[in-house]
């Protein structure tokens, strides 16, 4: 009996890991979400963009915090080259009060974010993209089909900035795309905090 | 004299409890290899991970359980190394954790996750049950008595590791 139970539990585990969200090669939908300056932002607003670095993140996760300055540096380096950073807060403020819109504004001001930092009420785009962690990065590139997903995963393999021979996945992907090539590494494991989902039955 | 001795014991005991060291994956592997018939229950967690913290009592309870063969619980924190003194040690003291606690000492998260288990997405809590060269990996939270049942099954041989 016990064995049957364990097998059942394992099956459930496998089922729970069914792939949702975008895979590399999919075309990403546009969004229209509120930025920390109160104005709504869509991908389509960036007329001169060749693509986008979309970072699903939050205010509170220690891993997301560790990457804040690196996300800023990506925007400074690649924004002018046609790949701006757009950050989206994945977390529900009801579940994680530190991730409220007001706290997003506070953080953006305090850290001088030069990129858009958008709220995603009810996790609509977090779920559409299939982000599961903070930070979780999706590099999009403009093609005839639309905004195609070219890379999904981690920013680099050096969370604590101690890895001497690190690989900067997002930079490498964008550099390849700028040269008109496909990224060599198109997906890695996004390692960070789980998303703080809205608890069922709560409204806001 | 007796009092002094007791006091000394209490001191060393509480000190030993709050000792948290860094651990590399190869150090862990060597530990398992040397463990003979010990079943290691290795939980990957972090102080900032709510579900992980909620699950810690089941791992702590496991130590007190009676098993036919030795079982060793090891809690490996995925907190940043730089947070060892500021976050992890105070957490261990506050929650009076009795299991062995380490902070993972691996610079490359991608390689580390891949080495622990190819299928691991990097989500925590996650648990590795290991004995000699046999391994079972669970990327999940355990329900109430699920962990205890699982370890009993593994150790008592109804469930092959």
PDB file of N, CA and C in Angstrom, chain A residues 28-112:
ATOM      1  N   UNK A  28       6.342  35.985 -28.146  1.00  0.00           N
ATOM      2  CA  UNK A  28       5.786  36.509 -26.892  1.00  0.00           C
ATOM      3  C   UNK A  28       4.712  37.549 -27.185  1.00  0.00           C
ATOM      4  N   UNK A  29       3.694  37.518 -26.367  1.00  0.00           N
ATOM      5  CA  UNK A  29       2.612  38.481 -26.504  1.00  0.00           C
ATOM      6  C   UNK A  29       3.048  39.821 -25.889  1.00  0.00           C
ATOM      7  N   UNK A  30       2.465  40.905 -26.380  1.00  0.00           N
ATOM      8  CA  UNK A  30       2.771  42.204 -25.769  1.00  0.00           C
ATOM      9  C   UNK A  30       1.918  42.379 -24.513  1.00  0.00           C
ATOM     10  N   UNK A  31       2.378  43.252 -23.635  1.00  0.00           N
ATOM     11  CA  UNK A  31       1.628  43.536 -22.408  1.00  0.00           C
ATOM     12  C   UNK A  31       1.412  45.039 -22.304  1.00  0.00           C
ATOM     13  N   UNK A  32       0.629  45.433 -21.348  1.00  0.00           N
ATOM     14  CA  UNK A  32       0.413  46.852 -21.096  1.00  0.00           C
ATOM     15  C   UNK A  32       0.266  46.984 -19.589  1.00  0.00           C
ATOM     16  N   UNK A  33       1.404  47.238 -18.914  1.00  0.00           N
ATOM     17  CA  UNK A  33       1.431  47.185 -17.449  1.00  0.00           C
ATOM     18  C   UNK A  33       1.945  48.493 -16.868  1.00  0.00           C
ATOM     19  N   UNK A  34       1.511  48.746 -15.635  1.00  0.00           N
ATOM     20  CA  UNK A  34       1.840  50.029 -15.002  1.00  0.00           C
ATOM     21  C   UNK A  34       3.266  50.052 -14.479  1.00  0.00           C
ATOM     22  N   UNK A  35       3.989  51.100 -14.904  1.00  0.00           N
ATOM     23  CA  UNK A  35       5.373  51.322 -14.494  1.00  0.00           C
ATOM     24  C   UNK A  35       5.385  52.072 -13.153  1.00  0.00           C
ATOM     25  N   UNK A  36       6.541  52.123 -12.508  1.00  0.00           N
ATOM     26  CA  UNK A  36       6.670  52.830 -11.227  1.00  0.00           C
ATOM     27  C   UNK A  36       6.420  54.336 -11.352  1.00  0.00           C
ATOM     28  N   UNK A  37       6.472  54.879 -12.590  1.00  0.00           N
ATOM     29  CA  UNK A  37       6.172  56.311 -12.758  1.00  0.00           C
ATOM     30  C   UNK A  37       4.688  56.561 -12.995  1.00  0.00           C
ATOM     31  N   UNK A  38       3.881  55.492 -12.899  1.00  0.00           N
ATOM     32  CA  UNK A  38       2.432  55.646 -13.055  1.00  0.00           C
ATOM     33  C   UNK A  38       1.944  55.473 -14.489  1.00  0.00           C
ATOM     34  N   UNK A  39       2.883  55.493 -15.456  1.00  0.00           N
ATOM     35  CA  UNK A  39       2.483  55.338 -16.864  1.00  0.00           C
ATOM     36  C   UNK A  39       2.535  53.865 -17.267  1.00  0.00           C
ATOM     37  N   UNK A  40       1.634  53.484 -18.185  1.00  0.00           N
ATOM     38  CA  UNK A  40       1.655  52.103 -18.657  1.00  0.00           C
ATOM     39  C   UNK A  40       2.745  51.898 -19.720  1.00  0.00           C
ATOM     40  N   UNK A  41       3.294  50.709 -19.745  1.00  0.00           N
ATOM     41  CA  UNK A  41       4.379  50.383 -20.680  1.00  0.00           C
ATOM     42  C   UNK A  41       4.029  49.116 -21.458  1.00  0.00           C
ATOM     43  N   UNK A  42       4.277  49.167 -22.780  1.00  0.00           N
ATOM     44  CA  UNK A  42       4.139  47.999 -23.654  1.00  0.00           C
ATOM     45  C   UNK A  42       5.444  47.828 -24.415  1.00  0.00           C
ATOM     46  N   UNK A  43       5.670  46.637 -24.929  1.00  0.00           N
ATOM     47  CA  UNK A  43       6.855  46.409 -25.767  1.00  0.00           C
ATOM     48  C   UNK A  43       6.807  47.356 -26.974  1.00  0.00           C
ATOM     49  N   UNK A  44       5.602  47.543 -27.493  1.00  0.00           N
ATOM     50  CA  UNK A  44       5.417  48.363 -28.693  1.00  0.00           C
ATOM     51  C   UNK A  44       5.837  49.815 -28.492  1.00  0.00           C
ATOM     52  N   UNK A  45       5.913  50.275 -27.224  1.00  0.00           N
ATOM     53  CA  UNK A  45       6.349  51.661 -26.959  1.00  0.00           C
ATOM     54  C   UNK A  45       7.793  51.901 -27.397  1.00  0.00           C
ATOM     55  N   UNK A  46       8.594  50.844 -27.418  1.00  0.00           N
ATOM     56  CA  UNK A  46      10.026  50.996 -27.715  1.00  0.00           C
ATOM     57  C   UNK A  46      10.216  50.885 -29.226  1.00  0.00           C
ATOM     58  N   UNK A  47      10.016  52.021 -29.883  1.00  0.00           N
ATOM     59  CA  UNK A  47       9.978  52.022 -31.357  1.00  0.00           C
ATOM     60  C   UNK A  47      11.291  51.521 -31.979  1.00  0.00           C
ATOM     61  N   UNK A  48      12.418  51.907 -31.387  1.00  0.00           N
ATOM     62  CA  UNK A  48      13.705  51.573 -32.006  1.00  0.00           C
ATOM     63  C   UNK A  48      14.311  50.262 -31.515  1.00  0.00           C
ATOM     64  N   UNK A  49      13.563  49.549 -30.676  1.00  0.00           N
ATOM     65  CA  UNK A  49      14.140  48.334 -30.094  1.00  0.00           C
ATOM     66  C   UNK A  49      14.323  47.253 -31.154  1.00  0.00           C
ATOM     67  N   UNK A  50      15.418  46.509 -31.004  1.00  0.00           N
ATOM     68  CA  UNK A  50      15.648  45.319 -31.844  1.00  0.00           C
ATOM     69  C   UNK A  50      15.175  44.080 -31.091  1.00  0.00           C
ATOM     70  N   UNK A  51      14.993  44.277 -29.803  1.00  0.00           N
ATOM     71  CA  UNK A  51      14.556  43.190 -28.935  1.00  0.00           C
ATOM     72  C   UNK A  51      14.446  43.710 -27.509  1.00  0.00           C
ATOM     73  N   UNK A  52      14.319  42.810 -26.554  1.00  0.00           N
ATOM     74  CA  UNK A  52      14.097  43.225 -25.164  1.00  0.00           C
ATOM     75  C   UNK A  52      14.739  42.224 -24.211  1.00  0.00           C
ATOM     76  N   UNK A  53      15.152  42.746 -23.055  1.00  0.00           N
ATOM     77  CA  UNK A  53      15.586  41.874 -21.961  1.00  0.00           C
ATOM     78  C   UNK A  53      14.510  41.988 -20.885  1.00  0.00           C
ATOM     79  N   UNK A  54      13.630  40.996 -20.823  1.00  0.00           N
ATOM     80  CA  UNK A  54      12.516  41.044 -19.871  1.00  0.00           C
ATOM     81  C   UNK A  54      12.917  40.251 -18.622  1.00  0.00           C
ATOM     82  N   UNK A  55      13.017  40.950 -17.499  1.00  0.00           N
ATOM     83  CA  UNK A  55      13.449  40.312 -16.246  1.00  0.00           C
ATOM     84  C   UNK A  55      12.273  40.246 -15.279  1.00  0.00           C
ATOM     85  N   UNK A  56      11.835  39.034 -14.972  1.00  0.00           N
ATOM     86  CA  UNK A  56      10.818  38.854 -13.941  1.00  0.00           C
ATOM     87  C   UNK A  56      11.538  38.839 -12.596  1.00  0.00           C
ATOM     88  N   UNK A  57      11.144  39.771 -11.735  1.00  0.00           N
ATOM     89  CA  UNK A  57      11.885  39.947 -10.491  1.00  0.00           C
ATOM     90  C   UNK A  57      10.953  40.453  -9.401  1.00  0.00           C
ATOM     91  N   UNK A  58      11.509  40.912  -8.292  1.00  0.00           N
ATOM     92  CA  UNK A  58      10.679  41.448  -7.209  1.00  0.00           C
ATOM     93  C   UNK A  58      11.539  42.318  -6.299  1.00  0.00           C
ATOM     94  N   UNK A  59      10.911  42.882  -5.272  1.00  0.00           N
ATOM     95  CA  UNK A  59      11.637  43.758  -4.343  1.00  0.00           C
ATOM     96  C   UNK A  59      12.379  42.976  -3.265  1.00  0.00           C
ATOM     97  N   UNK A  60      11.884  41.786  -2.938  1.00  0.00           N
ATOM     98  CA  UNK A  60      12.216  41.175  -1.652  1.00  0.00           C
ATOM     99  C   UNK A  60      13.202  40.013  -1.693  1.00  0.00           C
ATOM    100  N   UNK A  61      13.273  39.291  -2.805  1.00  0.00           N
ATOM    101  CA  UNK A  61      14.085  38.066  -2.857  1.00  0.00           C
ATOM    102  C   UNK A  61      15.577  38.412  -2.793  1.00  0.00           C
ATOM    103  N   UNK A  62      16.336  37.750  -1.901  1.00  0.00           N
ATOM    104  CA  UNK A  62      17.770  38.041  -1.785  1.00  0.00           C
ATOM    105  C   UNK A  62      18.533  37.833  -3.103  1.00  0.00           C
ATOM    106  N   UNK A  63      18.096  36.871  -3.883  1.00  0.00           N
ATOM    107  CA  UNK A  63      18.784  36.614  -5.152  1.00  0.00           C
ATOM    108  C   UNK A  63      18.491  37.761  -6.129  1.00  0.00           C
ATOM    109  N   UNK A  64      17.217  38.172  -6.193  1.00  0.00           N
ATOM    110  CA  UNK A  64      16.831  39.292  -7.050  1.00  0.00           C
ATOM    111  C   UNK A  64      17.607  40.548  -6.649  1.00  0.00           C
ATOM    112  N   UNK A  65      17.736  40.773  -5.350  1.00  0.00           N
ATOM    113  CA  UNK A  65      18.469  41.946  -4.854  1.00  0.00           C
ATOM    114  C   UNK A  65      19.932  41.891  -5.288  1.00  0.00           C
ATOM    115  N   UNK A  66      20.512  40.698  -5.217  1.00  0.00           N
ATOM    116  CA  UNK A  66      21.920  40.539  -5.586  1.00  0.00           C
ATOM    117  C   UNK A  66      22.160  40.901  -7.051  1.00  0.00           C
ATOM    118  N   UNK A  67      21.098  40.777  -7.873  1.00  0.00           N
ATOM    119  CA  UNK A  67      21.245  41.043  -9.307  1.00  0.00           C
ATOM    120  C   UNK A  67      20.845  42.464  -9.709  1.00  0.00           C
ATOM    121  N   UNK A  68      20.306  43.258  -8.769  1.00  0.00           N
ATOM    122  CA  UNK A  68      19.799  44.594  -9.129  1.00  0.00           C
ATOM    123  C   UNK A  68      20.797  45.433  -9.921  1.00  0.00           C
ATOM    124  N   UNK A  69      22.031  45.493  -9.424  1.00  0.00           N
ATOM    125  CA  UNK A  69      22.999  46.355 -10.119  1.00  0.00           C
ATOM    126  C   UNK A  69      23.390  45.748 -11.464  1.00  0.00           C
ATOM    127  N   UNK A  70      23.344  44.427 -11.573  1.00  0.00           N
ATOM    128  CA  UNK A  70      23.682  43.793 -12.854  1.00  0.00           C
ATOM    129  C   UNK A  70      22.577  44.022 -13.890  1.00  0.00           C
ATOM    130  N   UNK A  71      21.321  44.077 -13.408  1.00  0.00           N
ATOM    131  CA  UNK A  71      20.191  44.354 -14.308  1.00  0.00           C
ATOM    132  C   UNK A  71      20.310  45.789 -14.825  1.00  0.00           C
ATOM    133  N   UNK A  72      20.654  46.698 -13.921  1.00  0.00           N
ATOM    134  CA  UNK A  72      20.860  48.107 -14.288  1.00  0.00           C
ATOM    135  C   UNK A  72      21.987  48.210 -15.339  1.00  0.00           C
ATOM    136  N   UNK A  73      23.075  47.495 -15.105  1.00  0.00           N
ATOM    137  CA  UNK A  73      24.214  47.523 -16.033  1.00  0.00           C
ATOM    138  C   UNK A  73      23.820  46.973 -17.408  1.00  0.00           C
ATOM    139  N   UNK A  74      22.964  45.943 -17.426  1.00  0.00           N
ATOM    140  CA  UNK A  74      22.498  45.394 -18.709  1.00  0.00           C
ATOM    141  C   UNK A  74      21.736  46.463 -19.487  1.00  0.00           C
ATOM    142  N   UNK A  75      20.872  47.202 -18.775  1.00  0.00           N
ATOM    143  CA  UNK A  75      20.068  48.237 -19.435  1.00  0.00           C
ATOM    144  C   UNK A  75      20.969  49.349 -19.977  1.00  0.00           C
ATOM    145  N   UNK A  76      21.947  49.742 -19.168  1.00  0.00           N
ATOM    146  CA  UNK A  76      22.873  50.822 -19.567  1.00  0.00           C
ATOM    147  C   UNK A  76      23.677  50.408 -20.799  1.00  0.00           C
ATOM    148  N   UNK A  77      24.082  49.132 -20.831  1.00  0.00           N
ATOM    149  CA  UNK A  77      24.914  48.667 -21.944  1.00  0.00           C
ATOM    150  C   UNK A  77      24.092  48.377 -23.199  1.00  0.00           C
ATOM    151  N   UNK A  78      22.950  47.689 -23.011  1.00  0.00           N
ATOM    152  CA  UNK A  78      22.235  47.189 -24.188  1.00  0.00           C
ATOM    153  C   UNK A  78      21.033  48.027 -24.606  1.00  0.00           C
ATOM    154  N   UNK A  79      20.535  48.894 -23.710  1.00  0.00           N
ATOM    155  CA  UNK A  79      19.437  49.790 -24.088  1.00  0.00           C
ATOM    156  C   UNK A  79      19.798  50.603 -25.335  1.00  0.00           C
ATOM    157  N   UNK A  80      20.953  51.302 -25.286  1.00  0.00           N
ATOM    158  CA  UNK A  80      21.356  52.100 -26.445  1.00  0.00           C
ATOM    159  C   UNK A  80      21.597  51.262 -27.712  1.00  0.00           C
ATOM    160  N   UNK A  81      21.881  49.970 -27.530  1.00  0.00           N
ATOM    161  CA  UNK A  81      22.131  49.102 -28.696  1.00  0.00           C
ATOM    162  C   UNK A  81      20.832  48.477 -29.221  1.00  0.00           C
ATOM    163  N   UNK A  82      19.707  48.789 -28.567  1.00  0.00           N
ATOM    164  CA  UNK A  82      18.425  48.288 -29.065  1.00  0.00           C
ATOM    165  C   UNK A  82      17.820  47.152 -28.254  1.00  0.00           C
ATOM    166  N   UNK A  83      18.430  46.825 -27.120  1.00  0.00           N
ATOM    167  CA  UNK A  83      17.878  45.781 -26.248  1.00  0.00           C
ATOM    168  C   UNK A  83      17.662  46.321 -24.831  1.00  0.00           C
ATOM    169  N   UNK A  84      16.575  47.101 -24.633  1.00  0.00           N
ATOM    170  CA  UNK A  84      16.328  47.655 -23.295  1.00  0.00           C
ATOM    171  C   UNK A  84      15.889  46.580 -22.299  1.00  0.00           C
ATOM    172  N   UNK A  85      16.131  46.859 -21.025  1.00  0.00           N
ATOM    173  CA  UNK A  85      15.626  45.990 -19.955  1.00  0.00           C
ATOM    174  C   UNK A  85      14.226  46.445 -19.569  1.00  0.00           C
ATOM    175  N   UNK A  86      13.318  45.497 -19.425  1.00  0.00           N
ATOM    176  CA  UNK A  86      12.013  45.773 -18.830  1.00  0.00           C
ATOM    177  C   UNK A  86      11.857  44.779 -17.685  1.00  0.00           C
ATOM    178  N   UNK A  87      11.710  45.298 -16.465  1.00  0.00           N
ATOM    179  CA  UNK A  87      11.553  44.419 -15.300  1.00  0.00           C
ATOM    180  C   UNK A  87      10.083  44.339 -14.923  1.00  0.00           C
ATOM    181  N   UNK A  88       9.652  43.161 -14.520  1.00  0.00           N
ATOM    182  CA  UNK A  88       8.254  42.944 -14.124  1.00  0.00           C
ATOM    183  C   UNK A  88       8.240  42.283 -12.750  1.00  0.00           C
ATOM    184  N   UNK A  89       7.503  42.878 -11.831  1.00  0.00           N
ATOM    185  CA  UNK A  89       7.378  42.306 -10.488  1.00  0.00           C
ATOM    186  C   UNK A  89       6.356  41.171 -10.506  1.00  0.00           C
ATOM    187  N   UNK A  90       6.818  39.998 -10.127  1.00  0.00           N
ATOM    188  CA  UNK A  90       5.985  38.795 -10.217  1.00  0.00           C
ATOM    189  C   UNK A  90       5.097  38.584  -8.990  1.00  0.00           C
ATOM    190  N   UNK A  91       5.455  39.220  -7.880  1.00  0.00           N
ATOM    191  CA  UNK A  91       4.878  38.800  -6.594  1.00  0.00           C
ATOM    192  C   UNK A  91       3.588  39.512  -6.222  1.00  0.00           C
ATOM    193  N   UNK A  92       2.692  38.770  -5.591  1.00  0.00           N
ATOM    194  CA  UNK A  92       1.415  39.327  -5.158  1.00  0.00           C
ATOM    195  C   UNK A  92       1.606  40.097  -3.849  1.00  0.00           C
ATOM    196  N   UNK A  93       1.202  41.378  -3.835  1.00  0.00           N
ATOM    197  CA  UNK A  93       1.425  42.184  -2.629  1.00  0.00           C
ATOM    198  C   UNK A  93       0.622  41.700  -1.420  1.00  0.00           C
ATOM    199  N   UNK A  94      -0.457  40.974  -1.677  1.00  0.00           N
ATOM    200  CA  UNK A  94      -1.236  40.414  -0.564  1.00  0.00           C
ATOM    201  C   UNK A  94      -0.443  39.334   0.143  1.00  0.00           C
ATOM    202  N   UNK A  95       0.238  38.481  -0.647  1.00  0.00           N
ATOM    203  CA  UNK A  95       1.042  37.386  -0.111  1.00  0.00           C
ATOM    204  C   UNK A  95       2.377  37.901   0.411  1.00  0.00           C
ATOM    205  N   UNK A  96       2.931  38.888  -0.288  1.00  0.00           N
ATOM    206  CA  UNK A  96       4.243  39.423   0.063  1.00  0.00           C
ATOM    207  C   UNK A  96       4.162  40.955   0.127  1.00  0.00           C
ATOM    208  N   UNK A  97       3.815  41.499   1.287  1.00  0.00           N
ATOM    209  CA  UNK A  97       3.582  42.948   1.412  1.00  0.00           C
ATOM    210  C   UNK A  97       4.767  43.799   0.952  1.00  0.00           C
ATOM    211  N   UNK A  98       5.969  43.269   1.083  1.00  0.00           N
ATOM    212  CA  UNK A  98       7.154  43.998   0.637  1.00  0.00           C
ATOM    213  C   UNK A  98       7.186  44.209  -0.865  1.00  0.00           C
ATOM    214  N   UNK A  99       6.302  43.547  -1.591  1.00  0.00           N
ATOM    215  CA  UNK A  99       6.286  43.653  -3.042  1.00  0.00           C
ATOM    216  C   UNK A  99       5.122  44.510  -3.559  1.00  0.00           C
ATOM    217  N   UNK A 100       4.614  45.394  -2.704  1.00  0.00           N
ATOM    218  CA  UNK A 100       3.529  46.289  -3.116  1.00  0.00           C
ATOM    219  C   UNK A 100       4.047  47.292  -4.146  1.00  0.00           C
ATOM    220  N   UNK A 101       3.121  47.906  -4.862  1.00  0.00           N
ATOM    221  CA  UNK A 101       3.458  48.915  -5.874  1.00  0.00           C
ATOM    222  C   UNK A 101       4.233  50.068  -5.238  1.00  0.00           C
ATOM    223  N   UNK A 102       3.802  50.491  -4.046  1.00  0.00           N
ATOM    224  CA  UNK A 102       4.482  51.588  -3.334  1.00  0.00           C
ATOM    225  C   UNK A 102       5.931  51.199  -3.048  1.00  0.00           C
ATOM    226  N   UNK A 103       6.134  49.955  -2.631  1.00  0.00           N
ATOM    227  CA  UNK A 103       7.503  49.493  -2.354  1.00  0.00           C
ATOM    228  C   UNK A 103       8.334  49.363  -3.630  1.00  0.00           C
ATOM    229  N   UNK A 104       7.659  49.044  -4.742  1.00  0.00           N
ATOM    230  CA  UNK A 104       8.364  49.031  -6.037  1.00  0.00           C
ATOM    231  C   UNK A 104       8.855  50.440  -6.362  1.00  0.00           C
ATOM    232  N   UNK A 105       7.968  51.418  -6.155  1.00  0.00           N
ATOM    233  CA  UNK A 105       8.325  52.819  -6.432  1.00  0.00           C
ATOM    234  C   UNK A 105       9.496  53.260  -5.568  1.00  0.00           C
ATOM    235  N   UNK A 106       9.414  52.880  -4.289  1.00  0.00           N
ATOM    236  CA  UNK A 106      10.450  53.251  -3.325  1.00  0.00           C
ATOM    237  C   UNK A 106      11.807  52.678  -3.765  1.00  0.00           C
ATOM    238  N   UNK A 107      11.794  51.401  -4.121  1.00  0.00           N
ATOM    239  CA  UNK A 107      13.030  50.716  -4.516  1.00  0.00           C
ATOM    240  C   UNK A 107      13.620  51.334  -5.783  1.00  0.00           C
ATOM    241  N   UNK A 108      12.735  51.594  -6.764  1.00  0.00           N
ATOM    242  CA  UNK A 108      13.192  52.139  -8.045  1.00  0.00           C
ATOM    243  C   UNK A 108      13.842  53.502  -7.838  1.00  0.00           C
ATOM    244  N   UNK A 109      13.282  54.267  -6.905  1.00  0.00           N
ATOM    245  CA  UNK A 109      13.797  55.604  -6.624  1.00  0.00           C
ATOM    246  C   UNK A 109      15.146  55.505  -5.895  1.00  0.00           C
ATOM    247  N   UNK A 110      15.136  54.665  -4.864  1.00  0.00           N
ATOM    248  CA  UNK A 110      16.318  54.473  -4.025  1.00  0.00           C
ATOM    249  C   UNK A 110      17.510  53.981  -4.849  1.00  0.00           C
ATOM    250  N   UNK A 111      17.250  53.041  -5.766  1.00  0.00           N
ATOM    251  CA  UNK A 111      18.339  52.430  -6.544  1.00  0.00           C
ATOM    252  C   UNK A 111      18.514  53.094  -7.900  1.00  0.00           C
ATOM    253  N   UNK A 112      17.697  54.149  -8.152  1.00  0.00           N
ATOM    254  CA  UNK A 112      17.833  54.856  -9.424  1.00  0.00           C
ATOM    255  C   UNK A 112      17.669  53.966 -10.640  1.00  0.00           C
TER     256      UNK A 112
END
